[in-house]
Amino acid sequence: MKSPTSPAPGAERAEGVFDDFKPAYTDSQALTEANRCLYCSDAPCIQACPTGINIPEFIRKISTGNVRGSAGTIFESNILGMSCARVCPVEVLCVGDCVYNEMGVPPIQIGKLQRYATDHAFEAGWTYFEAGADTGKSVGLIGAGPASLAAAHMLRRLGHACTIYEKRPVIGGLNVTGVAPYKMKADRGAEEVDWILGIGGIDVQTGVEIGADVSFTDLEARHDAIFVGFGLGPDSRLAVAGEELAGVAGAVDFIEAFKLGPVDLGGVQHAVVVGGGNTAIDAVRELIGLGVPEVTMVYRGAEAGMSGYLHEWKAARIEAASARWRTQPVGFVAADGRVAGLRCVKLDEKKQPIAGSEHEIPCDLVLLAIGQSKLGALLADVDGVRLERGRLVVDADGETGRPGWYAGGDCANGGKEVVNAAAEGQRAALAIDAWLKAGHGLRGQ
Amino acid sequence: MPDLSTNCAGIKSPNPFWLASAPPANSGEQIMRAFDAGWGGAVWKTLGQPIQNVSSRFGAVDYRGSKAIGFNNIELITDRPLEVNFKEIYEVKKRYPDHAVVVSLMVETRQEWQDIIKRSIDAGADGLELNFGCPHGMCERGMGSAVGQEPTVNERITSWAVEYSTVPVLVKLTPNVGDIVPHGLAAKAGGAHGVSLINTIKSIIGVDLDTFVPRPVVGGLSTNGGYCGAAVKPIALHMVGALAREPSFGLPISGIGGVSDWRDAVEFLLLGSSSVQVCTAVMLYGYRIVEDLIEGLNGYMRDKGFARLDQLIGRAVPQFSEWGDLNLNYETVAKINADKCIGCQLCVTACHDGAHQCIHPKADTRVPVVDESECVGCNLCQIVCPVTGCIEMVPVDNGFSPASWNQHVGEGATLRPKKGVH
Ligand SMILES: Cc1cc2nc3c(=O)[nH]c(=O)nc-3n(C[C@H](O)[C@H](O)[C@H](O)COP(=O)(O)OP(=O)(O)OC[C@H]3O[C@@H](n4cnc5c(N)ncnc54)[C@H](O)[C@@H]3O)c2cc1C
Ligand SMILES: Cc1cc2nc3c(=O)[nH]c(=O)nc-3n(C[C@H](O)[C@H](O)[C@H](O)COP(=O)(O)O)c2cc1C
Ligand code: SF4
């Protein structure tokens, strides 16, 4: 089944040029790796997984030939287990905590094994979950990203009706429009969306922006509980004159564009990516992969202080990325109405401009990857919802402070990973279920 | 969902997976945790006059990076007071009425058998298992395998137990015999309702090269122990199959020996076991392995279209035949899939030194060639090949009609010319 809101066919998407950075395992590779797993008790890798997948169990099931059960173990804890297998930064999560690291032996490639099991499940069409008996309750979810999808799936297992409102035409959030194509392409993310929606009873209304097309008050009138999973807002801007020039774009916008359709980078000789986080590193690697001859990252901190993962930056460097550390953009150079260079200063240890260090980096494309804005302000008028610098403040169950309103994912955690969104969505779903089953509900209050 | 429930000699359980009588089934607290994890039954750690154990007790064989592919122990029967065991059996049965609780027993005199059987049944045992198998310590005291190795003694004690018991009696057989069949028949003659096998195999697990003491070391000495774990499965499967196909036997079998995952368990079922017991794999990895046992069996039954266990129990028995009935004209040759070959040439060495010198290296490639005119179809190359599915044993149509040795000798059936004879 292809959902009508899936991305364009592969050939029309610029991301099609990328190969998998971590290719799929063959049967022999998977078996060899699975047999290496020690099947630890109370395993550190489980603790390191935000969704708490029983990793040793699913790996053992691969080694016993019970691949169907293996994938079942994964999905039981994480319904986005297929995409997480590809997009999770396992180096700093499960794999990073494998006890083999302590032995000086290469850690188990948990992500690749997880991909092996879940890909098999997708290919074979195995199903694992059924919707629970109808409770007559309805939950409205804002945003169709990983957080809402995980929440909605769990809510359906528990028998509650779900409506997801998504302002974009595409379902799946940044997992479809943002993650690097050498990890997962948009169509695979969309297949997962269809697979999750396969449980039935999740009504996704695309092109509906909550707060604009439907008010928060209306939403409360329609549903018994609300889950906010609207993620983060547009790319932050530098507030430096010249940002509006052609050839200057937000990195997340740019990534979405080439993931979902064609891009024309024909003339670009030298691209600069401003920022030092994971989006910046992704953008650098993506520009290289898309054929830009020279790509430079400009970051105001030192290499050691990057917020992006070291393993990702190492990979970028191998792909011939270069970087200017302690460098801050202060202006743009224009030629023929397009960007022709970035003016920068060097910063000292205290991140103060060094006098006389101003210089120009000639370039014909600048991507801004200095973070995404926060959307919390949208809820400023919704009484009880706690906000902190644009982020929704929630407790461990995802409660926002306004009865019946729950939140999870990037909008609440400030911007983490898909797996965090999945974990928080599922956890909130359980809390919503408990709240509804205790006799509460927003409708008719 | 296939139905996994089973009835082994009148002992019913929600699935065929039972803990074997051993440390994992030592106490009520453990067995209840095992039932919560999914085990369908448990055979209580053998009860008798409580003994004193040694330390250390266990040893293992590691093989090329795999830990404990074989395991041995020199521990005896329960060391806990009988009344404590019976109280716990009662509690377990009360809380888990649908699970199988079988009580393993080992005592000496007829009077002792009568007493301990009564107490076991009063405590709620669903069945009894007579431990005629322990090959160390207890046999020196005239019990365990000392009983199991003597068909007449086996039959006599079995008949006492059957006389005193109101619940099904399984006799647990020792593999430390030349032919298992007479021992199974002795249990049958004694009136047993079923048998369980195998208990452990007499063994020395290794020798300490520095101290010259065999392992496990008990204060400078050692003794023979009982071998179990993954490595013993082939021996256990044979013994189970040998009884299952014996026409004069016909009793239900609880299969034991080297079961670690669901595929091992299915093999025991296919060879005629109606329940499967596990000890070592649980000792090594815990009760949690039952999740995969259940799921794997479920998936297998679903894939094969089996709705109930009795549709697969014993399915492999008719195909377990005598050598003399095998078709000598059936011919296979090895085929190497060049696309999968990684060029290790382990098959070349194996065939050259260990088989029939018919796999040869070839110039300009690491992929060797099989001389099919010489290949005897022994499987050795396939066994050493590290790549799944790279070497296939392909049947050859040689034009000869099927002919077994018995047909050849009895009816003069024509045999194909021998291959690989230089
Ligand atoms: C460039 C980039 C690369 C990334 N790479 C990885 C990676 O490799 N691995 C990883 O684990 N994580 C990665 N992440 C992070 C990951 O994508 C997010 O953490 C995750 O998608 C958050 O899920 P979410 O459901 O909270 O929000 P989102 O995925 O952002 O989904 C929110 C959805 O809400 C919709 N929405 C917003 N406002 C409204 C509204 N008012 N009404 C209706 N709908 C609305 C949005 O259109 C969007 O579809 C990356 C992020 C970016 C930006
Ligand atoms: C440490 C240990 C103790 C055992 N104790 C008993 C026992 O008390 N009674 C008994 O009938 N078998 C006993 N056994 C044998 C097991 O029940 C079982 O028959 C044997 O280990 C083979 O199964 P496995 O390969 O799954 O371990 C013991 C085995 C081990 C390893
Ligand atoms: S397993 Fe437990 S009882 Fe045995 S030696 Fe180790 S700590 Fe002691």
PDB file of C-alpha atoms in Angstrom, chain A residues 7-8 10 12-19 176 179-182 184-188 255 257-263 290:
ATOM      1  CA  PRO A   7       7.127  11.342  -1.315  1.00  0.00           C
ATOM      2  CA  ALA A   8       7.709  11.455  -5.068  1.00  0.00           C
ATOM      3  CA  GLY A  10      12.857   7.743  -6.289  1.00  0.00           C
ATOM      4  CA  GLU A  12      12.535  12.369  -9.022  1.00  0.00           C
ATOM      5  CA  ARG A  13      14.248  12.810  -5.686  1.00  0.00           C
ATOM      6  CA  ALA A  14      17.791  14.140  -5.567  1.00  0.00           C
ATOM      7  CA  GLU A  15      18.487  11.936  -2.523  1.00  0.00           C
ATOM      8  CA  GLY A  16      18.415   8.937  -4.876  1.00  0.00           C
ATOM      9  CA  VAL A  17      22.161   9.306  -5.543  1.00  0.00           C
ATOM     10  CA  PHE A  18      23.081   8.181  -2.019  1.00  0.00           C
ATOM     11  CA  ASP A  19      24.050   4.643  -1.061  1.00  0.00           C
ATOM     12  CA  VAL A 176      10.885  11.344   6.278  1.00  0.00           C
ATOM     13  CA  VAL A 179      17.235  12.240   8.166  1.00  0.00           C
ATOM     14  CA  ALA A 180      20.271  11.799   5.980  1.00  0.00           C
ATOM     15  CA  PRO A 181      19.572   9.724   2.839  1.00  0.00           C
ATOM     16  CA  TYR A 182      22.656   7.563   3.393  1.00  0.00           C
ATOM     17  CA  MET A 184      17.315   6.208   5.233  1.00  0.00           C
ATOM     18  CA  LYS A 185      15.554   7.625   2.218  1.00  0.00           C
ATOM     19  CA  ALA A 186      12.163   9.253   2.320  1.00  0.00           C
ATOM     20  CA  ASP A 187      10.296   6.386   0.674  1.00  0.00           C
ATOM     21  CA  ARG A 188      11.485   3.925   3.313  1.00  0.00           C
ATOM     22  CA  ILE A 255      17.475  18.871   3.204  1.00  0.00           C
ATOM     23  CA  ALA A 257      13.862  19.892  -0.604  1.00  0.00           C
ATOM     24  CA  PHE A 258      16.418  17.397  -1.914  1.00  0.00           C
ATOM     25  CA  LYS A 259      14.896  14.486   0.007  1.00  0.00           C
ATOM     26  CA  LEU A 260      11.474  15.047  -1.470  1.00  0.00           C
ATOM     27  CA  GLY A 261      12.326  16.337  -4.934  1.00  0.00           C
ATOM     28  CA  PRO A 262      15.026  17.464  -7.363  1.00  0.00           C
ATOM     29  CA  VAL A 263      17.588  20.165  -6.552  1.00  0.00           C
ATOM     30  CA  LEU A 290      25.294  15.631  -4.163  1.00  0.00           C
TER      31      LEU A 290
END
